Amino acid sequence: MQGIKLLTDEKIDPPRLTAELLLMHALRKERVFLFSHSADPLPELAWIHYGRYLHERIAGKPVQYITGHQEFFTRNFKVQPGVLIPRPETEHLIEYTLNLPKPIGVIADAGVGSGAICVTLAAELRQPVIGLDLSPTALEVARQNAAEHKANVHFIQSNWLSALRPNSLDLLVSNPPYIALTDKPTLQREVRDHEPDLALFAGDDGQDAYRILEQQARQVLKPGCRILLEIGALSTRDLFSNWNEIEVQNDLSGRPCLLTAVLPEGRAE
Ligand code: GLN
């Protein structure tokens, strides 16, 4: 395939998979079609689309923003510029939640992005979930994903947890932004130049969102209830030193990826 050579020459990794995904999208067909029709000439319109997609990818646009979707926990999620592309490491948060004792009660997801977390939890647990985000684009995309997967998510535009009533949640989950602004120059251009700053960066040390969530969660979580957060660094644990049952889990490469803690009962307001 000419596309593979072009992508290889332009140092786009992985070239074969990228070419296949873009070609499938140009043809509006599934992978199996590529293999069963590999000898067929490409229709002219598909050539035009394919050429444009290759050009966009070489210019730095992530494949998922070109094809418009990303798989997460076996479901297909619509994505577009303005929402974070769901990452496989966020599936740890899903698995942890699915293993909690049932029924869980009132669950909220802070910063829904594409809706990967809230839609997956609502669909897997077959219960309503509250989805909060500040971004109208994120809320719109997440709403479409919830409808697509028949997930019962109640979306609210909110600056973190400010729209929630005190003492109203049994579980708060979030994959907040956790990249330090000072690390911006070191990021891959696909991420830095194409994914939303609001979803990536959290102040000079990358901890701003956790600071806000820790404070607000004290108000909106019921005492004895749990917060569950994707994290990027062990230092986030220090913010939760007054909480109970703090636990940090590492991913397969040994990096901290998940923090959970329980709000003490009988706290002073
Ligand atoms: N909750 C969404 C996800 O995990 C968005 C997270 C974000 O924008 N930081 O994909």
mmCIF file of C-alpha atoms and ligand atoms in Angstrom:
data_model
loop_
_atom_site.group_PDB
_atom_site.id
_atom_site.type_symbol
_atom_site.label_atom_id
_atom_site.label_comp_id
_atom_site.label_asym_id
_atom_site.label_seq_id
_atom_site.Cartn_x
_atom_site.Cartn_y
_atom_site.Cartn_z
ATOM 1 C CA MET A 1 0.000 0.000 0.000
ATOM 2 C CA GLN A 2 1.401 3.400 -0.974
ATOM 3 C CA GLY A 3 -0.001 4.911 2.227
ATOM 4 C CA ILE A 4 2.227 2.695 4.378
ATOM 5 C CA LYS A 5 5.367 3.893 2.589
ATOM 6 C CA LEU A 6 4.296 7.514 2.866
ATOM 7 C CA LEU A 7 3.574 7.182 6.599
ATOM 8 C CA THR A 8 6.863 5.309 7.161
ATOM 9 C CA ASP A 9 8.806 8.019 5.331
ATOM 10 C CA GLU A 10 7.086 10.646 7.484
ATOM 11 C CA LYS A 11 7.914 8.640 10.651
ATOM 12 C CA ILE A 12 4.277 8.116 11.631
ATOM 13 C CA ASP A 13 4.050 5.172 14.006
ATOM 14 C CA PRO A 14 2.571 2.569 13.510
ATOM 15 C CA PRO A 15 2.424 3.020 9.715
ATOM 16 C CA ARG A 16 0.521 -0.135 8.716
ATOM 17 C CA LEU A 17 -2.228 0.109 11.322
ATOM 18 C CA THR A 18 -2.624 3.835 10.659
ATOM 19 C CA ALA A 19 -2.913 3.249 6.896
ATOM 20 C CA GLU A 20 -5.500 0.510 7.468
ATOM 21 C CA LEU A 21 -7.615 2.644 9.792
ATOM 22 C CA LEU A 22 -7.569 5.581 7.379
ATOM 23 C CA LEU A 23 -8.347 3.354 4.398
ATOM 24 C CA MET A 24 -11.257 1.704 6.236
ATOM 25 C CA HIS A 25 -12.578 5.152 7.018
ATOM 26 C CA ALA A 26 -12.135 6.311 3.397
ATOM 27 C CA LEU A 27 -14.076 3.265 2.185
ATOM 28 C CA ARG A 28 -16.554 3.419 5.108
ATOM 29 C CA LYS A 29 -15.905 -0.315 5.555
ATOM 30 C CA GLU A 30 -14.783 -2.691 8.300
ATOM 31 C CA ARG A 31 -11.340 -4.305 8.426
ATOM 32 C CA VAL A 32 -12.508 -7.621 6.953
ATOM 33 C CA PHE A 33 -13.422 -5.799 3.737
ATOM 34 C CA LEU A 34 -9.810 -4.647 3.280
ATOM 35 C CA PHE A 35 -8.558 -8.216 3.311
ATOM 36 C CA SER A 36 -11.284 -9.693 1.148
ATOM 37 C CA HIS A 37 -10.940 -6.912 -1.451
ATOM 38 C CA SER A 38 -7.222 -6.230 -1.259
ATOM 39 C CA ALA A 39 -6.766 -6.708 -5.012
ATOM 40 C CA ASP A 40 -9.607 -4.347 -6.017
ATOM 41 C CA PRO A 41 -8.752 -0.879 -7.298
ATOM 42 C CA LEU A 42 -9.815 1.890 -4.933
ATOM 43 C CA PRO A 43 -12.895 3.867 -6.091
ATOM 44 C CA GLU A 44 -11.954 7.419 -7.023
ATOM 45 C CA LEU A 45 -13.891 9.043 -4.187
ATOM 46 C CA ALA A 46 -12.214 6.770 -1.647
ATOM 47 C CA TRP A 47 -8.821 7.777 -3.088
ATOM 48 C CA ILE A 48 -9.640 11.410 -2.552
ATOM 49 C CA HIS A 49 -10.725 10.802 1.054
ATOM 50 C CA TYR A 50 -7.753 8.538 1.754
ATOM 51 C CA GLY A 51 -5.290 11.097 0.406
ATOM 52 C CA ARG A 52 -6.798 13.811 2.565
ATOM 53 C CA TYR A 53 -6.723 11.632 5.692
ATOM 54 C CA LEU A 54 -3.077 10.692 5.095
ATOM 55 C CA HIS A 55 -2.239 14.351 4.701
ATOM 56 C CA GLU A 56 -4.056 15.251 7.945
ATOM 57 C CA ARG A 57 -2.328 12.464 9.852
ATOM 58 C CA ILE A 58 1.109 13.493 8.556
ATOM 59 C CA ALA A 59 0.336 17.058 9.659
ATOM 60 C CA GLY A 60 -0.120 15.724 13.220
ATOM 61 C CA LYS A 61 -3.858 15.132 13.636
ATOM 62 C CA PRO A 62 -4.556 12.017 15.750
ATOM 63 C CA VAL A 63 -6.107 9.117 13.814
ATOM 64 C CA GLN A 64 -9.127 9.143 16.136
ATOM 65 C CA TYR A 65 -9.988 12.742 15.247
ATOM 66 C CA ILE A 66 -9.813 11.793 11.564
ATOM 67 C CA THR A 67 -11.942 8.652 11.837
ATOM 68 C CA GLY A 68 -14.145 10.171 14.556
ATOM 69 C CA HIS A 69 -14.087 7.272 16.969
ATOM 70 C CA GLN A 70 -12.124 5.315 19.590
ATOM 71 C CA GLU A 71 -12.900 2.032 21.291
ATOM 72 C CA PHE A 72 -13.121 2.015 25.094
ATOM 73 C CA PHE A 73 -14.020 -0.993 27.237
ATOM 74 C CA THR A 74 -15.382 -2.823 24.130
ATOM 75 C CA ARG A 75 -17.651 0.060 23.083
ATOM 76 C CA ASN A 76 -17.161 2.458 20.228
ATOM 77 C CA PHE A 77 -17.054 6.121 21.273
ATOM 78 C CA LYS A 78 -17.540 9.074 19.000
ATOM 79 C CA VAL A 79 -14.727 11.611 19.447
ATOM 80 C CA GLN A 80 -13.941 14.969 17.882
ATOM 81 C CA PRO A 81 -11.547 17.843 18.497
ATOM 82 C CA GLY A 82 -12.592 19.436 21.794
ATOM 83 C CA VAL A 83 -12.921 16.142 23.691
ATOM 84 C CA LEU A 84 -10.128 13.976 25.039
ATOM 85 C CA ILE A 85 -9.569 10.694 23.189
ATOM 86 C CA PRO A 86 -10.322 7.910 25.729
ATOM 87 C CA ARG A 87 -7.155 6.079 26.835
ATOM 88 C CA PRO A 88 -6.851 2.359 27.587
ATOM 89 C CA GLU A 89 -5.378 3.081 31.064
ATOM 90 C CA THR A 90 -8.721 4.608 32.095
ATOM 91 C CA GLU A 91 -10.179 1.090 31.910
ATOM 92 C CA HIS A 92 -8.521 0.418 35.305
ATOM 93 C CA LEU A 93 -10.961 2.886 36.842
ATOM 94 C CA ILE A 94 -13.875 1.054 35.214
ATOM 95 C CA GLU A 95 -12.684 -2.335 36.445
ATOM 96 C CA TYR A 96 -12.204 -1.039 39.984
ATOM 97 C CA THR A 97 -15.737 0.380 40.021
ATOM 98 C CA LEU A 98 -17.292 -2.807 38.640
ATOM 99 C CA ASN A 99 -15.667 -4.745 41.489
ATOM 100 C CA LEU A 100 -17.148 -2.555 44.242
ATOM 101 C CA PRO A 101 -19.971 -4.024 46.384
ATOM 102 C CA LYS A 102 -23.412 -3.398 44.883
ATOM 103 C CA PRO A 103 -25.615 -1.456 44.905
ATOM 104 C CA ILE A 104 -23.304 1.522 44.680
ATOM 105 C CA GLY A 105 -25.929 4.278 44.967
ATOM 106 C CA VAL A 106 -25.541 7.707 43.385
ATOM 107 C CA ILE A 107 -22.477 7.893 41.108
ATOM 108 C CA ALA A 108 -21.068 11.020 39.459
ATOM 109 C CA ASP A 109 -18.290 11.345 36.851
ATOM 110 C CA ALA A 110 -16.525 14.720 36.938
ATOM 111 C CA GLY A 111 -15.182 15.844 33.554
ATOM 112 C CA VAL A 112 -16.907 13.433 31.175
ATOM 113 C CA GLY A 113 -15.047 14.296 27.950
ATOM 114 C CA SER A 114 -16.381 11.814 25.367
ATOM 115 C CA GLY A 115 -18.377 10.137 28.133
ATOM 116 C CA ALA A 116 -16.089 7.094 28.209
ATOM 117 C CA ILE A 117 -16.360 6.631 31.977
ATOM 118 C CA CYS A 118 -19.957 7.637 32.740
ATOM 119 C CA VAL A 119 -21.413 5.869 29.685
ATOM 120 C CA THR A 120 -19.462 2.668 30.349
ATOM 121 C CA LEU A 121 -20.432 2.620 34.033
ATOM 122 C CA ALA A 122 -24.096 3.334 33.349
ATOM 123 C CA ALA A 123 -24.189 0.606 30.689
ATOM 124 C CA GLU A 124 -22.220 -2.012 32.642
ATOM 125 C CA LEU A 125 -23.904 -1.403 36.002
ATOM 126 C CA ARG A 126 -27.341 -0.793 34.432
ATOM 127 C CA GLN A 127 -27.922 2.178 36.679
ATOM 128 C CA PRO A 128 -28.111 5.956 36.238
ATOM 129 C CA VAL A 129 -24.886 7.982 36.467
ATOM 130 C CA ILE A 130 -24.458 11.757 36.715
ATOM 131 C CA GLY A 131 -22.069 13.208 34.103
ATOM 132 C CA LEU A 132 -20.516 16.634 34.761
ATOM 133 C CA ASP A 133 -18.436 18.771 32.436
ATOM 134 C CA LEU A 134 -17.773 22.452 31.868
ATOM 135 C CA SER A 135 -17.364 22.087 28.108
ATOM 136 C CA PRO A 136 -20.530 22.234 25.947
ATOM 137 C CA THR A 137 -18.683 20.284 23.233
ATOM 138 C CA ALA A 138 -17.863 17.478 25.661
ATOM 139 C CA LEU A 139 -21.432 17.372 26.978
ATOM 140 C CA GLU A 140 -22.815 17.173 23.446
ATOM 141 C CA VAL A 141 -20.463 14.377 22.349
ATOM 142 C CA ALA A 142 -20.970 12.478 25.608
ATOM 143 C CA ARG A 143 -24.738 12.796 25.206
ATOM 144 C CA GLN A 144 -24.510 11.224 21.759
ATOM 145 C CA ASN A 145 -22.371 8.393 23.111
ATOM 146 C CA ALA A 146 -24.825 7.773 25.952
ATOM 147 C CA ALA A 147 -27.702 7.578 23.461
ATOM 148 C CA GLU A 148 -25.718 5.256 21.187
ATOM 149 C CA HIS A 149 -25.009 2.849 24.046
ATOM 150 C CA LYS A 150 -28.404 3.241 25.730
ATOM 151 C CA ALA A 151 -26.685 4.454 28.889
ATOM 152 C CA ASN A 152 -28.754 6.309 31.464
ATOM 153 C CA VAL A 153 -26.564 9.353 32.103
ATOM 154 C CA HIS A 154 -27.900 12.585 33.521
ATOM 155 C CA PHE A 155 -25.638 15.305 32.121
ATOM 156 C CA ILE A 156 -25.132 18.615 33.893
ATOM 157 C CA GLN A 157 -22.920 21.512 32.851
ATOM 158 C CA SER A 158 -20.821 22.192 35.915
ATOM 159 C CA ASN A 159 -17.496 23.606 37.005
ATOM 160 C CA TRP A 160 -16.261 20.405 38.638
ATOM 161 C CA LEU A 161 -18.773 19.492 41.372
ATOM 162 C CA SER A 162 -20.296 22.920 41.931
ATOM 163 C CA ALA A 163 -23.702 21.915 40.504
ATOM 164 C CA LEU A 164 -24.134 19.083 43.016
ATOM 165 C CA ARG A 165 -25.943 19.260 46.317
ATOM 166 C CA PRO A 166 -24.029 18.663 49.573
ATOM 167 C CA ASN A 167 -24.088 15.113 50.883
ATOM 168 C CA SER A 168 -25.571 13.727 47.671
ATOM 169 C CA LEU A 169 -23.048 11.228 46.255
ATOM 170 C CA ASP A 170 -22.147 7.644 47.102
ATOM 171 C CA LEU A 171 -19.262 7.476 44.617
ATOM 172 C CA LEU A 172 -17.299 10.118 42.752
ATOM 173 C CA VAL A 173 -15.157 9.038 39.810
ATOM 174 C CA SER A 174 -12.981 11.208 37.599
ATOM 175 C CA ASN A 175 -10.148 11.165 35.127
ATOM 176 C CA PRO A 176 -9.247 14.828 35.525
ATOM 177 C CA PRO A 177 -6.461 16.659 33.693
ATOM 178 C CA TYR A 178 -3.136 15.908 35.384
ATOM 179 C CA ILE A 179 -0.349 17.169 33.151
ATOM 180 C CA ALA A 180 1.821 19.981 34.523
ATOM 181 C CA LEU A 181 1.789 23.074 32.305
ATOM 182 C CA THR A 182 5.561 23.057 32.501
ATOM 183 C CA ASP A 183 5.554 19.660 30.720
ATOM 184 C CA LYS A 184 3.625 21.025 27.734
ATOM 185 C CA PRO A 185 6.711 21.330 25.478
ATOM 186 C CA THR A 186 7.610 17.671 26.064
ATOM 187 C CA LEU A 187 4.256 16.269 24.902
ATOM 188 C CA GLN A 188 3.729 14.540 21.554
ATOM 189 C CA ARG A 189 2.474 17.078 18.999
ATOM 190 C CA GLU A 190 -0.653 14.940 18.430
ATOM 191 C CA VAL A 191 -1.651 15.515 22.038
ATOM 192 C CA ARG A 192 -0.275 19.033 22.561
ATOM 193 C CA ASP A 193 -1.584 20.594 19.367
ATOM 194 C CA HIS A 194 -4.871 18.716 18.955
ATOM 195 C CA GLU A 195 -6.389 17.590 22.249
ATOM 196 C CA PRO A 196 -8.149 20.154 24.462
ATOM 197 C CA ASP A 197 -6.003 22.008 27.010
ATOM 198 C CA LEU A 198 -8.916 21.885 29.468
ATOM 199 C CA ALA A 199 -8.742 18.080 29.453
ATOM 200 C CA LEU A 200 -4.950 17.854 29.707
ATOM 201 C CA PHE A 201 -3.439 20.541 31.907
ATOM 202 C CA ALA A 202 -3.909 21.294 35.588
ATOM 203 C CA GLY A 203 -1.652 24.132 36.711
ATOM 204 C CA ASP A 204 2.106 24.315 37.084
ATOM 205 C CA ASP A 205 2.354 21.039 38.998
ATOM 206 C CA GLY A 206 -0.513 19.155 37.343
ATOM 207 C CA GLN A 207 -2.392 18.891 40.665
ATOM 208 C CA ASP A 208 -4.897 21.761 40.443
ATOM 209 C CA ALA A 209 -7.863 19.581 39.462
ATOM 210 C CA TYR A 210 -7.181 17.153 42.336
ATOM 211 C CA ARG A 211 -7.028 20.050 44.794
ATOM 212 C CA ILE A 212 -10.449 21.268 43.656
ATOM 213 C CA LEU A 213 -11.938 17.771 43.594
ATOM 214 C CA GLU A 214 -10.611 16.963 47.075
ATOM 215 C CA GLN A 215 -12.184 20.145 48.506
ATOM 216 C CA GLN A 216 -15.502 19.835 46.691
ATOM 217 C CA ALA A 217 -15.805 16.093 47.257
ATOM 218 C CA ARG A 218 -15.704 16.738 51.019
ATOM 219 C CA GLN A 219 -18.976 18.616 50.575
ATOM 220 C CA VAL A 220 -20.843 16.497 48.035
ATOM 221 C CA LEU A 221 -19.852 12.955 49.030
ATOM 222 C CA LYS A 222 -21.773 11.334 51.841
ATOM 223 C CA PRO A 223 -19.500 10.544 54.811
ATOM 224 C CA GLY A 224 -18.044 7.051 54.503
ATOM 225 C CA CYS A 225 -18.290 7.197 50.706
ATOM 226 C CA ARG A 226 -15.583 6.847 48.105
ATOM 227 C CA ILE A 227 -13.652 8.929 45.601
ATOM 228 C CA LEU A 228 -11.916 7.125 42.724
ATOM 229 C CA LEU A 229 -9.479 9.027 40.533
ATOM 230 C CA GLU A 230 -7.158 8.329 37.685
ATOM 231 C CA ILE A 231 -3.780 9.816 38.628
ATOM 232 C CA GLY A 232 -0.461 10.447 36.927
ATOM 233 C CA ALA A 233 1.823 10.714 39.940
ATOM 234 C CA LEU A 234 2.069 9.314 43.455
ATOM 235 C CA SER A 235 2.233 12.826 44.939
ATOM 236 C CA THR A 236 -1.550 13.195 44.492
ATOM 237 C CA ARG A 237 -1.848 10.927 47.538
ATOM 238 C CA ASP A 238 -0.581 13.738 49.801
ATOM 239 C CA LEU A 239 -3.747 15.737 49.090
ATOM 240 C CA PHE A 240 -5.834 12.932 50.570
ATOM 241 C CA SER A 241 -3.885 12.421 53.794
ATOM 242 C CA ASN A 242 -6.986 13.254 55.881
ATOM 243 C CA TRP A 243 -9.106 10.633 54.128
ATOM 244 C CA ASN A 244 -9.511 6.966 55.101
ATOM 245 C CA GLU A 245 -8.545 3.772 53.272
ATOM 246 C CA ILE A 246 -6.225 5.530 50.807
ATOM 247 C CA GLU A 247 -5.081 3.124 48.153
ATOM 248 C CA VAL A 248 -2.945 3.675 45.051
ATOM 249 C CA GLN A 249 -2.825 1.120 42.250
ATOM 250 C CA ASN A 250 -0.114 0.846 39.632
ATOM 251 C CA ASP A 251 -0.575 -0.038 35.996
ATOM 252 C CA LEU A 252 1.216 -2.964 34.346
ATOM 253 C CA SER A 253 4.323 -0.868 33.793
ATOM 254 C CA GLY A 254 4.460 -0.056 37.522
ATOM 255 C CA ARG A 255 3.324 3.571 37.271
ATOM 256 C CA PRO A 256 0.639 4.854 39.663
ATOM 257 C CA CYS A 257 -2.648 5.099 37.757
ATOM 258 C CA LEU A 258 -5.487 5.003 40.270
ATOM 259 C CA LEU A 259 -6.159 6.531 43.671
ATOM 260 C CA THR A 260 -9.084 5.775 45.891
ATOM 261 C CA ALA A 261 -9.986 7.058 49.366
ATOM 262 C CA VAL A 262 -13.006 7.133 51.655
ATOM 263 C CA LEU A 263 -14.380 10.303 53.231
ATOM 264 C CA PRO A 264 -14.226 10.008 57.029
ATOM 265 C CA GLU A 265 -17.508 9.834 58.917
ATOM 266 C CA GLY A 266 -18.397 12.625 61.323
ATOM 267 C CA ARG A 267 -16.068 15.170 59.776
ATOM 268 C CA ALA A 268 -16.062 18.770 60.929
ATOM 269 C CA GLU A 269 -17.718 21.006 58.316
HETATM 270 N N1 GLN B 1 -13.509 11.209 31.373
HETATM 271 C C1 GLN B 1 -12.986 11.344 30.057
HETATM 272 C C2 GLN B 1 -12.023 10.215 29.747
HETATM 273 O O1 GLN B 1 -11.556 9.550 30.617
HETATM 274 C C3 GLN B 1 -12.319 12.695 29.840
HETATM 275 C C4 GLN B 1 -11.149 12.939 30.742
HETATM 276 C C5 GLN B 1 -10.546 14.291 30.503
HETATM 277 O O2 GLN B 1 -11.011 15.063 29.653
HETATM 278 N N2 GLN B 1 -9.484 14.578 31.227
HETATM 279 O O3 GLN B 1 -11.731 9.944 28.621
#
